[in-house]
Tab-separated table of C-alpha atoms in Angstrom:
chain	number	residue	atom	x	y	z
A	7	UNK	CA	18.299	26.543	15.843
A	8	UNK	CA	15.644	23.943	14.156
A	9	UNK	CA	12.224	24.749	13.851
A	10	UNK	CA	10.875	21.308	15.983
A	11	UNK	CA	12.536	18.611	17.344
A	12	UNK	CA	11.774	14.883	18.271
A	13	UNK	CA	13.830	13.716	21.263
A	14	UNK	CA	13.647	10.576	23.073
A	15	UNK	CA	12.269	8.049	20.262
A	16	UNK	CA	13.891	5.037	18.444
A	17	UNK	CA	14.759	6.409	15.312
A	18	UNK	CA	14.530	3.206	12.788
A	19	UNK	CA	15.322	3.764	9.211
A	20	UNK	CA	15.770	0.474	6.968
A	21	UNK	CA	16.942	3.073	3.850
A	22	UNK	CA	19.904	4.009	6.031
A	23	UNK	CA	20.442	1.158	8.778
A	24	UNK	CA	19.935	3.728	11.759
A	25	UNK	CA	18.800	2.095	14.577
A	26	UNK	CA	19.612	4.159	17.668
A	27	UNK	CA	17.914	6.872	19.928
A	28	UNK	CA	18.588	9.974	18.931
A	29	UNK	CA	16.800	13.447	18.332
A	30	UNK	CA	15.768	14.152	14.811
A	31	UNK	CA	15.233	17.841	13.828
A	32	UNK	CA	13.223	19.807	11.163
A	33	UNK	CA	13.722	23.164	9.846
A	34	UNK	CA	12.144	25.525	6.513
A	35	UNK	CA	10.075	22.364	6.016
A	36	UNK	CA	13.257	20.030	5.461
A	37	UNK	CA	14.415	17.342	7.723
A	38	UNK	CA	17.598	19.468	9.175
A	39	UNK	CA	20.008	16.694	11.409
A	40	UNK	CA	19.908	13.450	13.232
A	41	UNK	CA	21.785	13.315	16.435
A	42	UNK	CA	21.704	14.039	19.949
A	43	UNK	CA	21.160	17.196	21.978
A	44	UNK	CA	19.448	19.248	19.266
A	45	UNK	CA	17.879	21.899	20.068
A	46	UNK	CA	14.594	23.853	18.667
A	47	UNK	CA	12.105	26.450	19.081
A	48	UNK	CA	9.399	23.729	19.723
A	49	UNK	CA	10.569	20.010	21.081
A	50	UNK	CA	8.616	17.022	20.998
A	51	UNK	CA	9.119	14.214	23.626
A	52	UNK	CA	8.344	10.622	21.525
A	53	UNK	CA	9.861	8.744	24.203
A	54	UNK	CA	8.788	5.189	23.982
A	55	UNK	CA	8.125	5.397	20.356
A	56	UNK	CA	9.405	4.684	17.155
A	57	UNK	CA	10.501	7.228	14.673
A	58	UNK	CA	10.272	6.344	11.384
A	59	UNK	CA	10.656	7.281	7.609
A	60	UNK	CA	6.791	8.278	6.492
A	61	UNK	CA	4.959	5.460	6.178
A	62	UNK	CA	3.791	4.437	2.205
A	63	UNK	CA	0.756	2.594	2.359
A	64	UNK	CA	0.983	1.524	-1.110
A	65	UNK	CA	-2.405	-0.015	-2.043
A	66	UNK	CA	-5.524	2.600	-0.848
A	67	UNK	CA	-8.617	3.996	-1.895
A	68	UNK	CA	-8.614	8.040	-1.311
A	69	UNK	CA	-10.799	9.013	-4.033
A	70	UNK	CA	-13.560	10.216	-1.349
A	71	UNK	CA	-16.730	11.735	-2.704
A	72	UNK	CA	-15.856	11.148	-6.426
A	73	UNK	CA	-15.996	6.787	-6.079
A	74	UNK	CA	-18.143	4.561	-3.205
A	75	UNK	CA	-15.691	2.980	-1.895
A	76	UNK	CA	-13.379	6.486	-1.359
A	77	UNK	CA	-12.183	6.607	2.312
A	78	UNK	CA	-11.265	10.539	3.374
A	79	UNK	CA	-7.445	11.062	2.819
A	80	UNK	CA	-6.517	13.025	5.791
A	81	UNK	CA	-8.789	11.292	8.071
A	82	UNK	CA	-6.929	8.205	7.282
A	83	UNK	CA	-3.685	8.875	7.293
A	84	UNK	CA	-3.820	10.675	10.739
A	85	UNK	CA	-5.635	7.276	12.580
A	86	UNK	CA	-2.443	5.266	11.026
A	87	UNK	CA	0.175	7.867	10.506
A	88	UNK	CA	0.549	7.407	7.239
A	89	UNK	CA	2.701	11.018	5.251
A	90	UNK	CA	1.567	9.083	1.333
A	91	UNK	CA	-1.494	7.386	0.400
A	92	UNK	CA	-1.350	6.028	-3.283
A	93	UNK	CA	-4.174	5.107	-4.388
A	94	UNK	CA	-4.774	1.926	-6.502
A	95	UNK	CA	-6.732	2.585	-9.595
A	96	UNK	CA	-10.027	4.620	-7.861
A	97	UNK	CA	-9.641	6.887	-10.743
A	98	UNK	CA	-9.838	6.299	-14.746
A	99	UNK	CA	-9.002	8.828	-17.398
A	100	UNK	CA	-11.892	9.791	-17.627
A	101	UNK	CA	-12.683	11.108	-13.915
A	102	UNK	CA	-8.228	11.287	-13.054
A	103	UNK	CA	-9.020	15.170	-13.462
A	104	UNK	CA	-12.127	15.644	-10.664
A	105	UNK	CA	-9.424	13.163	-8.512
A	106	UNK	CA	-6.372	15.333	-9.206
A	107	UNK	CA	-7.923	18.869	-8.309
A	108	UNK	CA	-10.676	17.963	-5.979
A	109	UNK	CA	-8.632	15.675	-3.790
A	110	UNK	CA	-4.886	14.847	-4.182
A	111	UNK	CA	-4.697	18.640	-4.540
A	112	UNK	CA	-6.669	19.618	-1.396
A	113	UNK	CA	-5.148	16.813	1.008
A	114	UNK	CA	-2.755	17.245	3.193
A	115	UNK	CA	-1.076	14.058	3.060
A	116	UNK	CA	0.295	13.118	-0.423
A	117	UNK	CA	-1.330	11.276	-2.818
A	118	UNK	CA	0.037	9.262	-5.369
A	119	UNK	CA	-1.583	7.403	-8.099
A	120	UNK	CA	-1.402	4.612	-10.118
A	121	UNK	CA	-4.319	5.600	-12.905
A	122	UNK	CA	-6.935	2.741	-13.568
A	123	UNK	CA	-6.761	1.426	-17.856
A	124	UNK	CA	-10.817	1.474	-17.249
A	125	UNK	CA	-12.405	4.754	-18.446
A	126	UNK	CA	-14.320	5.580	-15.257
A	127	UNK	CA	-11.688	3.410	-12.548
A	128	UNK	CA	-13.652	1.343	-9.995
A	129	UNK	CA	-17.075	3.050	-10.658
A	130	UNK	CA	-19.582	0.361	-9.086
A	131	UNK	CA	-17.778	-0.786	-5.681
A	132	UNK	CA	-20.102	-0.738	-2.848
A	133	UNK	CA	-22.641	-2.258	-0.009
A	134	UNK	CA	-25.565	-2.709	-2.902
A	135	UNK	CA	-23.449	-2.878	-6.409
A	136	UNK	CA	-20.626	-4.555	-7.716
A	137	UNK	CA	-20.127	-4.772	-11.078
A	138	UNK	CA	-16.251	-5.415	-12.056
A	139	UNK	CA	-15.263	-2.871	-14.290
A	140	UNK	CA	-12.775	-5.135	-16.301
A	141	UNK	CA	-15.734	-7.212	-17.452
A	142	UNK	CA	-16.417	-4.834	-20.364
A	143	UNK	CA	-13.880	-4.322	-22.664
A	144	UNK	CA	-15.276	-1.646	-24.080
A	145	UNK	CA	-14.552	0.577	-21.095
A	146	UNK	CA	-10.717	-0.165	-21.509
A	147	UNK	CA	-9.259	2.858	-22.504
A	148	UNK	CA	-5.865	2.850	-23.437
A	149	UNK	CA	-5.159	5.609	-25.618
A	150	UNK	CA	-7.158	7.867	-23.288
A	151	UNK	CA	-4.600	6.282	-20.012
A	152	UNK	CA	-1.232	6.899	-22.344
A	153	UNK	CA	-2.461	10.592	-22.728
A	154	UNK	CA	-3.740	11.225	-18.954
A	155	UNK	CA	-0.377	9.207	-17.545
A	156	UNK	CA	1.586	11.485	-19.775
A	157	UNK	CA	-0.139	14.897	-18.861
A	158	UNK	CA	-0.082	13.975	-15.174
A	159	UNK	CA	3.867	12.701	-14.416
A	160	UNK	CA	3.627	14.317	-10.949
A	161	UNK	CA	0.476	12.253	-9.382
A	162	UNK	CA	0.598	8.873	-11.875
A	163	UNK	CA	3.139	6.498	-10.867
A	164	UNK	CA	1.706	3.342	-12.453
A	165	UNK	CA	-0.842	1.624	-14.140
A	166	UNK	CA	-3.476	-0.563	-12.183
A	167	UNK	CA	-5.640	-3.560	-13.857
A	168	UNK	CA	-7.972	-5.442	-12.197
A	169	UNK	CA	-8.480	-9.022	-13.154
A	170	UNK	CA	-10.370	-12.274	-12.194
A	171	UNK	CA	-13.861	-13.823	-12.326
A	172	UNK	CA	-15.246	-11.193	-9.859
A	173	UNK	CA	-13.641	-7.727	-11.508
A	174	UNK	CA	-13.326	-9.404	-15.332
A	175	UNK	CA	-16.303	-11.522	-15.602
A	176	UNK	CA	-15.185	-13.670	-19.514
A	177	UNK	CA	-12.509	-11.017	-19.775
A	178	UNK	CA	-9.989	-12.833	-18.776
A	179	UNK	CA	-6.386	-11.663	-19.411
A	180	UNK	CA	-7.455	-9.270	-22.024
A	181	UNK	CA	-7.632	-6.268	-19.659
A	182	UNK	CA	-4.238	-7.267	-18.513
A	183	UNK	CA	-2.662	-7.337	-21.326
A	184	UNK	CA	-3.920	-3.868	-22.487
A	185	UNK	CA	-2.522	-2.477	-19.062
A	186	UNK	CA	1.103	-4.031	-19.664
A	187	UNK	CA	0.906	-2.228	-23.435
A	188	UNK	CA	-0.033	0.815	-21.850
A	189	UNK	CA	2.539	0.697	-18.786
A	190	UNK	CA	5.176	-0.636	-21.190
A	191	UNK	CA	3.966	2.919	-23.843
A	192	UNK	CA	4.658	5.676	-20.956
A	193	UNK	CA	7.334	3.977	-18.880
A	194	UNK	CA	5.641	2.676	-15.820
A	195	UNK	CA	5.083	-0.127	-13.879
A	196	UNK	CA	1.828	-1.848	-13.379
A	197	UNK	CA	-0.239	-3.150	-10.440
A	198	UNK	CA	-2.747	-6.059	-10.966
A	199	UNK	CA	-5.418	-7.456	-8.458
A	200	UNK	CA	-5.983	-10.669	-9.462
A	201	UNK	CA	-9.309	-12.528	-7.421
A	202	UNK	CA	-11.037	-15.392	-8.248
A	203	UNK	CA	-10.253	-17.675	-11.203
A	204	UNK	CA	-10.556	-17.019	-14.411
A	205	UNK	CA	-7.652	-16.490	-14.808
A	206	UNK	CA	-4.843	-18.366	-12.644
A	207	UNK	CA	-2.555	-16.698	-10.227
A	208	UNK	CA	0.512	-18.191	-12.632
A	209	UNK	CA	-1.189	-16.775	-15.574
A	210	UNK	CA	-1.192	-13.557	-14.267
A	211	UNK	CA	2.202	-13.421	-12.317
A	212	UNK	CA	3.420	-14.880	-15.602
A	213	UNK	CA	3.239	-12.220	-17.436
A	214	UNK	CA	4.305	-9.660	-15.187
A	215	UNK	CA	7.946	-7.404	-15.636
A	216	UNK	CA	10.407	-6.328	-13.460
A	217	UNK	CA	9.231	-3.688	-11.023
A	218	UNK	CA	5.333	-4.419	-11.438
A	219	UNK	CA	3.129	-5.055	-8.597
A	220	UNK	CA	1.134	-8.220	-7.848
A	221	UNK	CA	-1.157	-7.277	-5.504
A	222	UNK	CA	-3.014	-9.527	-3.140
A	223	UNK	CA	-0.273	-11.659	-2.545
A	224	UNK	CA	-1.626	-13.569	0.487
A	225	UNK	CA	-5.454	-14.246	-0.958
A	226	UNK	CA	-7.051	-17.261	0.139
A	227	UNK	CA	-8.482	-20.010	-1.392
A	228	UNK	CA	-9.330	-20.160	-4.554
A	229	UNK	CA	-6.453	-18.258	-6.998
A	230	UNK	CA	-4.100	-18.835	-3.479
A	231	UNK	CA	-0.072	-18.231	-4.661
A	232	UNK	CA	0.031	-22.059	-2.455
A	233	UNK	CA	-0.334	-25.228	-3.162
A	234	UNK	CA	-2.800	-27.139	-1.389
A	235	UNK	CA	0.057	-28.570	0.627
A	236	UNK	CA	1.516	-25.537	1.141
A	237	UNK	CA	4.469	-25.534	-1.274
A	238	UNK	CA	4.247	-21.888	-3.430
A	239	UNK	CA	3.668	-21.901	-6.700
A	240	UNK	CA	6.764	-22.342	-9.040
A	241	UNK	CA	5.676	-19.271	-11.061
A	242	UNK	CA	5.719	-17.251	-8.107
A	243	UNK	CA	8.982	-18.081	-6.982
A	244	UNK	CA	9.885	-17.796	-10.711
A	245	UNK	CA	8.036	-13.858	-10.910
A	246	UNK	CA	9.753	-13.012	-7.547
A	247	UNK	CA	13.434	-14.199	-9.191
A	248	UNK	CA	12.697	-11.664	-11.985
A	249	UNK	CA	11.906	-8.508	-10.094
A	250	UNK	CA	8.086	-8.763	-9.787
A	251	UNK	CA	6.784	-7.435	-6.447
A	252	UNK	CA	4.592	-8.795	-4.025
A	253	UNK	CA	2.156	-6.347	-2.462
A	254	UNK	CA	-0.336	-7.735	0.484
A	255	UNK	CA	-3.518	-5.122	-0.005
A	256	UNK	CA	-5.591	-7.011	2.622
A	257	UNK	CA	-8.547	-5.282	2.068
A	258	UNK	CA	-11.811	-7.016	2.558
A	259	UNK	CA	-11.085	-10.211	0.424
A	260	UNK	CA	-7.152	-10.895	0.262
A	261	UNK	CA	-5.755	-11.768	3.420
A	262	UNK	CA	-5.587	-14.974	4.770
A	263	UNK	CA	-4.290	-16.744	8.012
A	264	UNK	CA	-3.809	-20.118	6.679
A	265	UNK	CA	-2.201	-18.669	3.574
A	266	UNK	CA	0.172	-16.273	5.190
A	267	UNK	CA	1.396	-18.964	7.474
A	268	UNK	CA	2.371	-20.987	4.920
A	269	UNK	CA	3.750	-17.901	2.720
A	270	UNK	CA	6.206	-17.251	5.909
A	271	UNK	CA	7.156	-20.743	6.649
A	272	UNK	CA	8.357	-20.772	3.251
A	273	UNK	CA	10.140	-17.934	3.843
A	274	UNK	CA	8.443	-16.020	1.187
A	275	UNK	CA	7.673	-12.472	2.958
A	276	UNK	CA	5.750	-9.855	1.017
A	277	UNK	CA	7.977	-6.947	-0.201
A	278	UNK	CA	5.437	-4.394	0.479
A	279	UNK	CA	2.721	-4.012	3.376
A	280	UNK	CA	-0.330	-2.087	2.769
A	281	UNK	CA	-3.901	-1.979	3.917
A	282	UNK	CA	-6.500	-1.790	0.566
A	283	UNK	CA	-7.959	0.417	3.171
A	284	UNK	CA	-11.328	1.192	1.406
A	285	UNK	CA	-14.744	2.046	2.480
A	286	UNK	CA	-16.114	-1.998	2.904
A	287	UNK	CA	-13.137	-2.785	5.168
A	288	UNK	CA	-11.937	0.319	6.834
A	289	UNK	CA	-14.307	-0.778	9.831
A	290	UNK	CA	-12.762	-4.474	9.605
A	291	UNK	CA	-10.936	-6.789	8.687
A	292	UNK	CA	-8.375	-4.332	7.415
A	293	UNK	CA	-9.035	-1.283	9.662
A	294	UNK	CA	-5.724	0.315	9.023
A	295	UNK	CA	-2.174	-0.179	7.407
A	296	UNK	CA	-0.990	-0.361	11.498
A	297	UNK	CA	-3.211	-3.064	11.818
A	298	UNK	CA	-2.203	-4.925	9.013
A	299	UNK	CA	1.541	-4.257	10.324
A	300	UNK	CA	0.648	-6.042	13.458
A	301	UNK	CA	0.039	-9.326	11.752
A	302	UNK	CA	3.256	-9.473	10.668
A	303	UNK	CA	4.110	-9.096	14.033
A	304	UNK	CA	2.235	-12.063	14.723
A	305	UNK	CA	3.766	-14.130	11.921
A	306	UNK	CA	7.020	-13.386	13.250
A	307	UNK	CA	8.544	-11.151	10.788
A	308	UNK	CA	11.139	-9.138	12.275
A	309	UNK	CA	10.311	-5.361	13.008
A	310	UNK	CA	12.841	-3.830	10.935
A	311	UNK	CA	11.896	-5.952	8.204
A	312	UNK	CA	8.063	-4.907	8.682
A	313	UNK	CA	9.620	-1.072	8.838
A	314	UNK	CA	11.286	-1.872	5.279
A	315	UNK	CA	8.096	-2.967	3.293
A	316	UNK	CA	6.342	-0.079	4.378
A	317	UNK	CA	8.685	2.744	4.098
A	318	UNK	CA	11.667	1.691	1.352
A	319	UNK	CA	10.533	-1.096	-0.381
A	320	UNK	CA	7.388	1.063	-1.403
A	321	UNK	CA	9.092	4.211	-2.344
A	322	UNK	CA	11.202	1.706	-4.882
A	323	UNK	CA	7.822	0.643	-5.899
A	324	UNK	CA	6.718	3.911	-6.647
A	325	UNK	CA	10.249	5.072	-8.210
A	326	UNK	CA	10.267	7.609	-5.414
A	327	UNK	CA	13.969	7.921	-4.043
A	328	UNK	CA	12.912	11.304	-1.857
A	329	UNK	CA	10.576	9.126	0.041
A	330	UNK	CA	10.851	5.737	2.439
A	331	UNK	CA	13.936	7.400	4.438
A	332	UNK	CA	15.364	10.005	6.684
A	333	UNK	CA	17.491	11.913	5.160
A	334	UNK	CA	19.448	15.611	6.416
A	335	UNK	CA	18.569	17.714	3.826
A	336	UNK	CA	15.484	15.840	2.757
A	337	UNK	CA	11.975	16.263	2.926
A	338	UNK	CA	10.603	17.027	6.072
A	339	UNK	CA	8.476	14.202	7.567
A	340	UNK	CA	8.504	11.000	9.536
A	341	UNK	CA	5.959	8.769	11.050
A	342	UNK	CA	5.952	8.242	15.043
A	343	UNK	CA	4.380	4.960	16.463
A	344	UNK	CA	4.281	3.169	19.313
A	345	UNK	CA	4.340	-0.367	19.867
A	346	UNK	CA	1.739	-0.891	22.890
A	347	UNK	CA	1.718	-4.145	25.336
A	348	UNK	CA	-2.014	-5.158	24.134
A	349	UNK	CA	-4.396	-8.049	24.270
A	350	UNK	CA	-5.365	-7.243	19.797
A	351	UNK	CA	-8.256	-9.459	18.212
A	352	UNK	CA	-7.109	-9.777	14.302
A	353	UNK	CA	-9.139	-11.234	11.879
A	354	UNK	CA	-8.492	-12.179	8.375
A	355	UNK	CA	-10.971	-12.258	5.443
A	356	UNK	CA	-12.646	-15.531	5.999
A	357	UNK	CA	-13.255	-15.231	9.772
A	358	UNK	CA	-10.550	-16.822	11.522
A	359	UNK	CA	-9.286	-14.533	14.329
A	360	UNK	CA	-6.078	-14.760	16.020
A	361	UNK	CA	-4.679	-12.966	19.182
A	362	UNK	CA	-1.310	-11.047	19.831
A	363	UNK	CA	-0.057	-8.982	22.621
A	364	UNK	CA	1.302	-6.325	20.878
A	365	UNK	CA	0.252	-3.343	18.544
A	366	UNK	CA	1.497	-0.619	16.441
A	367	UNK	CA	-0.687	2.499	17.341
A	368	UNK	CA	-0.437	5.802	15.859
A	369	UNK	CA	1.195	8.655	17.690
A	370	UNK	CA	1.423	11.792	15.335
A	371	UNK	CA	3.122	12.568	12.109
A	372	UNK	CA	5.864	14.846	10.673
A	373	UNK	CA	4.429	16.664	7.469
A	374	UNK	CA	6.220	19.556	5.866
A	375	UNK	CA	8.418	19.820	9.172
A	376	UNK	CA	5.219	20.373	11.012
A	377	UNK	CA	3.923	18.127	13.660
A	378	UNK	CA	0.409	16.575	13.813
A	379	UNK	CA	-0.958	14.262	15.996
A	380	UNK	CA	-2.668	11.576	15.821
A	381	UNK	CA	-6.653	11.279	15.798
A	382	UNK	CA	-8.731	7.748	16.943
């Protein structure tokens, strides 16, 4: 006898190729079997919905009460039924501590890190001040990140830079370059933001390993990965062919229409989906990572594929085998979603609003073999 059971919904897991309906059951806080007539002490119905690994949403800003632009973990991840947040750089070493005990410890939805090479993280994001924390040098702080990383292998799964006229200032790729000595020091990969030029979106990519992230991979206009005729960049295509990922983080600055369609006539898809949810664009143009997921839809990228950059293709990201799959035996969660017959308004960064008929919309999550539903 399992402890709760999901009947009726489309179980979809890219990690395994199982697409089928089927019941999927949870026991002692483990995912227990995947078939059909199991039975439990409680059953769910999720007809009409899709089942799915736990959703990653691989670039987010959790950090809530300890950074302005902190969105509340829990809150979050039960409007998009998300089961791990990982948060993009919020924290530094200097404030990773107040982040580990005062919020990844408390939430209920994990939180994964990738720790900030800036002493303080992102410590002036918000309606009234901006001031890019790469643009001092003195505030990079690598011997400080190789001892935090070190002391923290459980939370930290990367190193995050951010780089570009707006978060640099004259920096340039200095701040990058100390994150890559750092990530390359403790053995993990790096995420960089890269906005507006200085420098280039080849100069970054350029330098980038096997495994890292380059986030933003859809920005507009200028620092776009596309030619003005659409073509993509050579040293994309080149960073790609080497192992460098391709994150989209739409956030409130780095997701375009014009760009995207251009990104998937070329066939280039993103690897990884995720939101940059953060408090400046939680209430639009990002709203959600299910929102962002939708204009994929829209692009025509298949749904299994979508399914794939937001459940495997992040837990590889994040060196995380346990998660991004259902697996008897494993840990005990999933995501269920339904995709709703809609009339959806989505806008990018720059204004330009599309329409689809069709949305991803959060029914409830599996967490520790425990069910919770959804909230608006």
């Amino acid at each position: 006898m399992h402890d709760l059971v999901l009947t009726g919904g489309r179980v979809l897991d890219p990690s395994s190729g199982l697409d089928s309906v089927t019941d999927v059951a949870f026991g002692g806080g483990r995912l227990t079997a995947i078939g059909t007539g199991l039975s439990g002490a409680a059953r769910q119905d999720v007809t009409g919905c899709l089942v799915l690994p736990g959703l990653i949403d691989l670039h987010t800003h959790v950090y809530s009460g300890g950074t302005a632009l902190g969105v509340a973990p829990d809150a979050y991840a039960r409007k998009t039924a998300v089961t791990t947040c990982v948060d993009t750089g919020s924290a530094g070493p200097g404030n990773f501590e107040g982040f580990r005990d005062h919020v990844i410890a408390a939430a209920q939805v994990r939180i994964l890190a990738y720790l900030h090479i800036s002493f303080a993280g992102i410590y002036a994001f918000s309606h009234r001040v901006m001031v890019g924390e790469s643009g001092d040098l003195r505030l990079m702080a690598p011997r400080d990140a190789v001892e935090v990383a070190r002391a923290n292998p459980d939370d930290i799964i990367g190193i995050k830079v951010r780089v570009g006229r707006i978060a640099g200032g004259a920096s340039g790729l200095a701040p990058l370059d100390i994150a890559l000595e750092v990530a390359d020091r403790v053995g993990l990969p790096l995420m960089a933001h890269i906005d507006e030029p200085p420098p280039s979106y080849d100069q970054v990519v350029e330098r980038l390993r096997r495994g890292d992230v380059l986030t933003y991979c859809y920005r507009p206009f200028p620092n776009a990965p596309i030619h003005g005729d659409g073509r993509v960049h050579d040293a994309v295509r080149a960073a790609r062919g080497r192992g460098v990922l391709f994150d989209i983080g739409h956030g409130k600055g780095s997701f375009s229409w014009p760009v995207a369609r251009a990104m998937a006539a070329a066939g280039f898809w993103p690897d990884v989906i995720s939101s940059d949810v953060h408090t400046l664009c939680i209430d639009g143009p990002a709203y959600d990572l299910l929102t962002t997921m939708t204009k994929f839809l829209k692009l025509g990228m298949g749904l299994p594929e979508i399914i794939e950059a937001t459940t495997k293709a992040p837990a590889k990201a994040v060196r995380r085998p346990d998660l991004g799959g259902l697996t008897p035996g494993g840990l005990g969660e999933a995501s269920i979603v339904r995709l709703v017959e809609t009339e959806i308004a989505l806008s990018d960064v720059e204004g330009e609003v599309v329409h689809h008929d069709r949305a991803f919309q959060a029914v409830g999550t599996v967490i520790s073999g425990r069910w919770v539903a959804a909230s608006a």
